Amino acid sequence: GAVVSQHPSWVICKSGTSVKIECRSLDFQATTMFWYRQFPKQSLMLMATSNEGSKATYEQGVEKDKFLINHASLTLSTLTVTSAHPEDSSFYICSARQAAGNTIYFGEGSWLTVV
Amino acid sequence: AQSVTQLGSHVSVSEGALVLLRCNYSSSVPPYLFWYVQYPNQGLQLLLKYTSAATLVKGINGFEAEFKKSETSFHLTKPSAHMSDAAEYFCAVSHEAGGTSYGKLTFGQGTILTVHP
């Protein structure tokens, strides 16, 4: 079946540095991908919608200059957390919408720890 | 705007007992509804989804959910719990049913299911 892969699964970075998380649809084209964030013991919150070849659409309260999203191809979207701070430590998970059939697949998620 | 409320952040059942996880939604348009399961330190796995076809939806691992428009509910059930069902379960609603923003999900708070031997 369709698979969405995220990389890295775990990342630790120093405060003030930037970190990039990749979301790939492995066997289908995804014109739209979504990025969510999940803080410990909380639910998933949509951060932004990533559309191939255009700017991402951010949800209210999400800083677009801090969370850079690039969707350069039909199979890859990247989330870059710039100037990371400890409060950005969270579980980031992406989903991809398969163009045919409107099916949504989630990646495995990426744990970010900022120290 | 759409919202999802999951009643009960923790549910505990005995192995072999009925599992009932409650979900109520609010939506101004016909909703698409989903149940996902999340095992510790893992991503989300789709259990089942309602997309305006049959109101009783059967999913994987013996789970099913019934869409009740009059009650704005989409409760998840399983007749007999297994130890392997212990996980966190999320109910979600799609922002737009079949529209260009289909896939933008609003999640409930999650319910942690514990299964006792």
Coordinates of C-alpha atoms in Angstrom, one line a residue:
Chain A
G1 CA 0.0 0.0 0.0
A2 CA 0.9 3.6 -0.1
V3 CA 3.6 4.7 2.3
V4 CA 4.6 8.1 3.6
S5 CA 8.1 8.3 5.1
Q6 CA 9.5 10.9 7.4
H7 CA 13.1 11.6 8.0
P8 CA 14.7 11.8 10.5
S9 CA 12.6 9.9 13.0
W10 CA 14.5 11.5 15.9
V11 CA 16.6 14.6 16.0
I12 CA 18.3 16.5 18.7
C13 CA 19.6 20.0 17.9
K14 CA 21.1 22.9 19.8
S15 CA 19.1 25.9 20.6
G16 CA 19.4 28.5 17.8
T17 CA 20.1 26.1 15.0
S18 CA 17.8 25.0 12.2
V19 CA 16.6 21.5 11.5
K20 CA 14.9 20.1 8.4
I21 CA 12.3 17.3 8.4
E22 CA 11.4 15.5 5.2
C23 CA 8.1 14.0 4.3
R24 CA 8.1 11.7 1.2
S25 CA 5.3 9.9 -0.5
L26 CA 7.0 6.7 -1.6
D27 CA 4.7 5.3 -4.2
F28 CA 2.2 7.9 -5.1
Q29 CA 2.0 11.6 -6.0
A30 CA 0.9 14.0 -3.4
T31 CA -0.1 17.4 -4.6
T32 CA -1.0 18.3 -1.1
M33 CA 0.7 17.5 2.2
F34 CA -0.1 18.6 5.7
W35 CA 2.1 19.2 8.7
Y36 CA 0.9 18.7 12.2
R37 CA 2.5 19.2 15.6
Q38 CA 1.8 17.2 18.8
F39 CA 3.0 18.3 22.1
P40 CA 3.3 15.7 24.9
K41 CA 0.0 14.5 26.1
Q42 CA -1.9 16.7 23.7
S43 CA -3.7 16.2 20.4
L44 CA -2.4 16.9 16.9
M45 CA -2.7 20.4 15.7
L46 CA -2.5 21.3 12.1
M47 CA 0.3 23.7 11.3
A48 CA 0.2 24.2 7.6
T49 CA -1.0 22.9 4.3
S50 CA 1.8 22.3 1.7
N51 CA 0.9 22.5 -1.9
E52 CA 3.3 21.4 -4.7
G53 CA 4.7 24.4 -6.5
S54 CA 3.1 27.1 -4.4
K55 CA 3.5 28.7 -1.0
A56 CA 2.3 26.9 2.0
T57 CA -0.9 27.9 3.8
Y58 CA -0.3 28.4 7.6
E59 CA -2.8 28.0 10.3
Q60 CA -3.5 30.9 12.6
G61 CA -0.8 31.3 15.2
V62 CA 1.9 29.4 13.3
E63 CA 4.9 31.6 12.4
K64 CA 5.6 31.1 8.7
D65 CA 9.1 32.5 9.0
K66 CA 10.0 30.1 11.8
F67 CA 8.5 27.0 10.2
L68 CA 9.5 27.0 6.6
I69 CA 7.7 24.6 4.3
N70 CA 8.9 23.7 0.8
H71 CA 7.0 21.4 -1.5
A72 CA 9.2 21.3 -4.5
S73 CA 8.1 18.0 -6.0
L74 CA 5.0 15.8 -6.0
T75 CA 6.6 13.4 -3.6
L76 CA 8.5 15.6 -1.2
S77 CA 7.7 18.3 1.3
T78 CA 10.1 19.6 3.9
L79 CA 9.6 21.4 7.2
T80 CA 12.5 23.5 8.4
V81 CA 12.4 24.7 12.0
T82 CA 14.5 27.8 12.0
S83 CA 16.3 29.1 15.1
A84 CA 14.9 26.3 17.1
H85 CA 14.2 26.8 20.8
P86 CA 13.4 24.3 23.5
E87 CA 9.7 25.1 23.3
D88 CA 9.8 23.9 19.7
S89 CA 10.5 20.4 21.0
S90 CA 7.6 18.3 19.8
F91 CA 6.4 15.4 17.6
Y92 CA 6.0 16.6 14.1
I93 CA 4.0 14.5 11.7
C94 CA 3.0 14.9 8.1
S95 CA 0.2 13.5 6.0
A96 CA -0.1 13.3 2.2
R97 CA -3.2 13.4 0.2
Q98 CA -3.2 10.9 -2.7
A99 CA -4.4 12.7 -5.8
A100 CA -6.4 9.7 -7.0
G101 CA -9.1 8.7 -4.5
N102 CA -8.7 11.4 -2.0
T103 CA -6.9 9.0 0.4
I104 CA -4.8 10.4 3.2
Y105 CA -1.7 8.7 4.5
F106 CA 0.3 9.7 7.6
G107 CA 4.1 9.5 8.0
E108 CA 5.7 7.9 11.1
G109 CA 6.4 11.2 12.7
S110 CA 9.6 13.0 13.7
W111 CA 10.6 13.7 17.3
L112 CA 12.4 17.0 17.7
T113 CA 14.3 17.8 20.9
V114 CA 15.9 21.2 21.2
V115 CA 18.5 21.5 23.9
Chain B
A1 CA -15.5 25.8 11.9
Q2 CA -15.4 22.2 12.9
S3 CA -14.5 20.6 16.2
V4 CA -14.3 17.2 17.7
T5 CA -14.8 16.2 21.3
Q6 CA -13.7 12.8 22.7
L7 CA -15.4 12.0 26.0
G8 CA -13.0 10.5 28.4
S9 CA -9.3 10.9 28.1
H10 CA -8.7 7.5 29.6
V11 CA -10.7 4.3 29.2
S12 CA -9.9 1.1 30.9
V13 CA -11.4 -2.3 30.0
S14 CA -10.7 -5.9 30.7
E15 CA -9.5 -8.2 28.0
G16 CA -12.5 -9.6 26.2
A17 CA -14.8 -6.8 27.2
L18 CA -16.6 -4.3 24.9
V19 CA -14.6 -1.3 23.9
L20 CA -16.5 2.0 23.5
L21 CA -14.7 5.2 22.7
R22 CA -16.9 8.2 22.3
C23 CA -16.6 11.0 19.7
N24 CA -18.9 13.9 19.0
Y25 CA -18.3 16.4 16.3
S26 CA -19.5 19.8 15.2
S27 CA -19.5 20.7 11.5
S28 CA -21.4 23.1 9.4
V29 CA -21.1 20.8 6.3
P30 CA -21.5 17.1 5.9
P31 CA -18.4 15.8 7.6
Y32 CA -15.9 13.2 6.7
L33 CA -14.9 11.4 10.0
F34 CA -12.0 9.3 10.9
W35 CA -10.6 7.2 13.7
Y36 CA -6.9 6.8 14.1
V37 CA -4.8 4.8 16.5
Q38 CA -1.4 5.8 17.8
Y39 CA 0.9 3.3 19.5
P40 CA 3.7 4.6 21.7
N41 CA 6.4 6.5 19.8
Q42 CA 4.7 5.8 16.5
G43 CA 2.7 7.7 13.9
L44 CA -1.0 7.4 13.1
Q45 CA -2.7 4.4 11.7
L46 CA -6.1 4.8 10.1
L47 CA -8.7 2.5 11.7
L48 CA -11.7 3.5 9.6
K49 CA -13.4 6.5 8.0
Y50 CA -16.9 7.7 7.2
T51 CA -17.3 9.4 3.9
S52 CA -21.1 9.7 3.5
A53 CA -21.7 6.2 2.4
A54 CA -22.9 3.5 4.9
T55 CA -23.4 4.9 8.4
L56 CA -21.9 1.8 10.0
V57 CA -18.3 1.7 9.1
K58 CA -16.1 -1.4 9.6
G59 CA -12.4 -0.9 10.0
I60 CA -9.3 -2.9 10.7
N61 CA -8.6 -5.0 13.8
G62 CA -12.3 -5.6 14.4
F63 CA -13.2 -2.0 15.1
E64 CA -16.3 -0.3 13.8
A65 CA -18.0 3.0 14.2
E66 CA -21.5 4.3 13.6
F67 CA -22.3 7.7 12.2
K68 CA -25.3 9.2 13.8
K69 CA -26.2 12.6 12.4
S70 CA -29.0 13.2 14.9
E71 CA -26.6 12.8 17.8
T72 CA -23.5 14.3 15.9
S73 CA -21.6 11.2 17.1
F74 CA -19.2 8.8 15.6
H75 CA -18.4 6.4 18.5
L76 CA -15.8 3.6 18.0
T77 CA -16.6 0.1 19.2
K78 CA -15.0 -3.3 19.4
P79 CA -16.9 -6.3 20.8
S80 CA -13.9 -7.9 22.5
A81 CA -10.8 -6.1 23.6
H82 CA -7.3 -7.6 23.1
M83 CA -4.2 -6.6 25.0
S84 CA -2.8 -5.4 21.7
D85 CA -5.5 -2.8 21.4
A86 CA -3.9 -0.7 24.2
A87 CA -3.0 2.6 22.5
E88 CA -4.2 6.1 22.1
Y89 CA -7.1 6.7 19.8
F90 CA -8.0 9.9 18.0
C91 CA -11.2 10.9 16.3
A92 CA -10.9 13.5 13.5
V93 CA -13.1 15.5 11.1
S94 CA -12.1 16.8 7.8
H95 CA -12.4 20.5 7.2
E96 CA -14.0 20.1 3.8
A97 CA -15.7 17.0 2.5
G98 CA -14.1 16.2 -0.8
G99 CA -13.0 19.7 -1.4
T100 CA -9.5 21.0 -2.2
S101 CA -8.7 21.2 1.5
Y102 CA -9.8 17.6 2.1
G103 CA -7.2 16.1 4.4
K104 CA -7.0 19.1 6.8
L105 CA -8.0 17.3 9.9
T106 CA -9.2 18.6 13.2
F107 CA -8.4 16.1 15.9
G108 CA -10.1 15.3 19.2
Q109 CA -8.1 15.3 22.4
G110 CA -7.4 11.6 22.2
T111 CA -8.5 8.7 24.4
I112 CA -5.9 6.4 25.9
L113 CA -7.2 2.8 26.0
T114 CA -5.9 0.5 28.7
V115 CA -6.6 -3.2 28.5
H116 CA -6.3 -5.3 31.7
P117 CA -5.7 -9.1 31.6

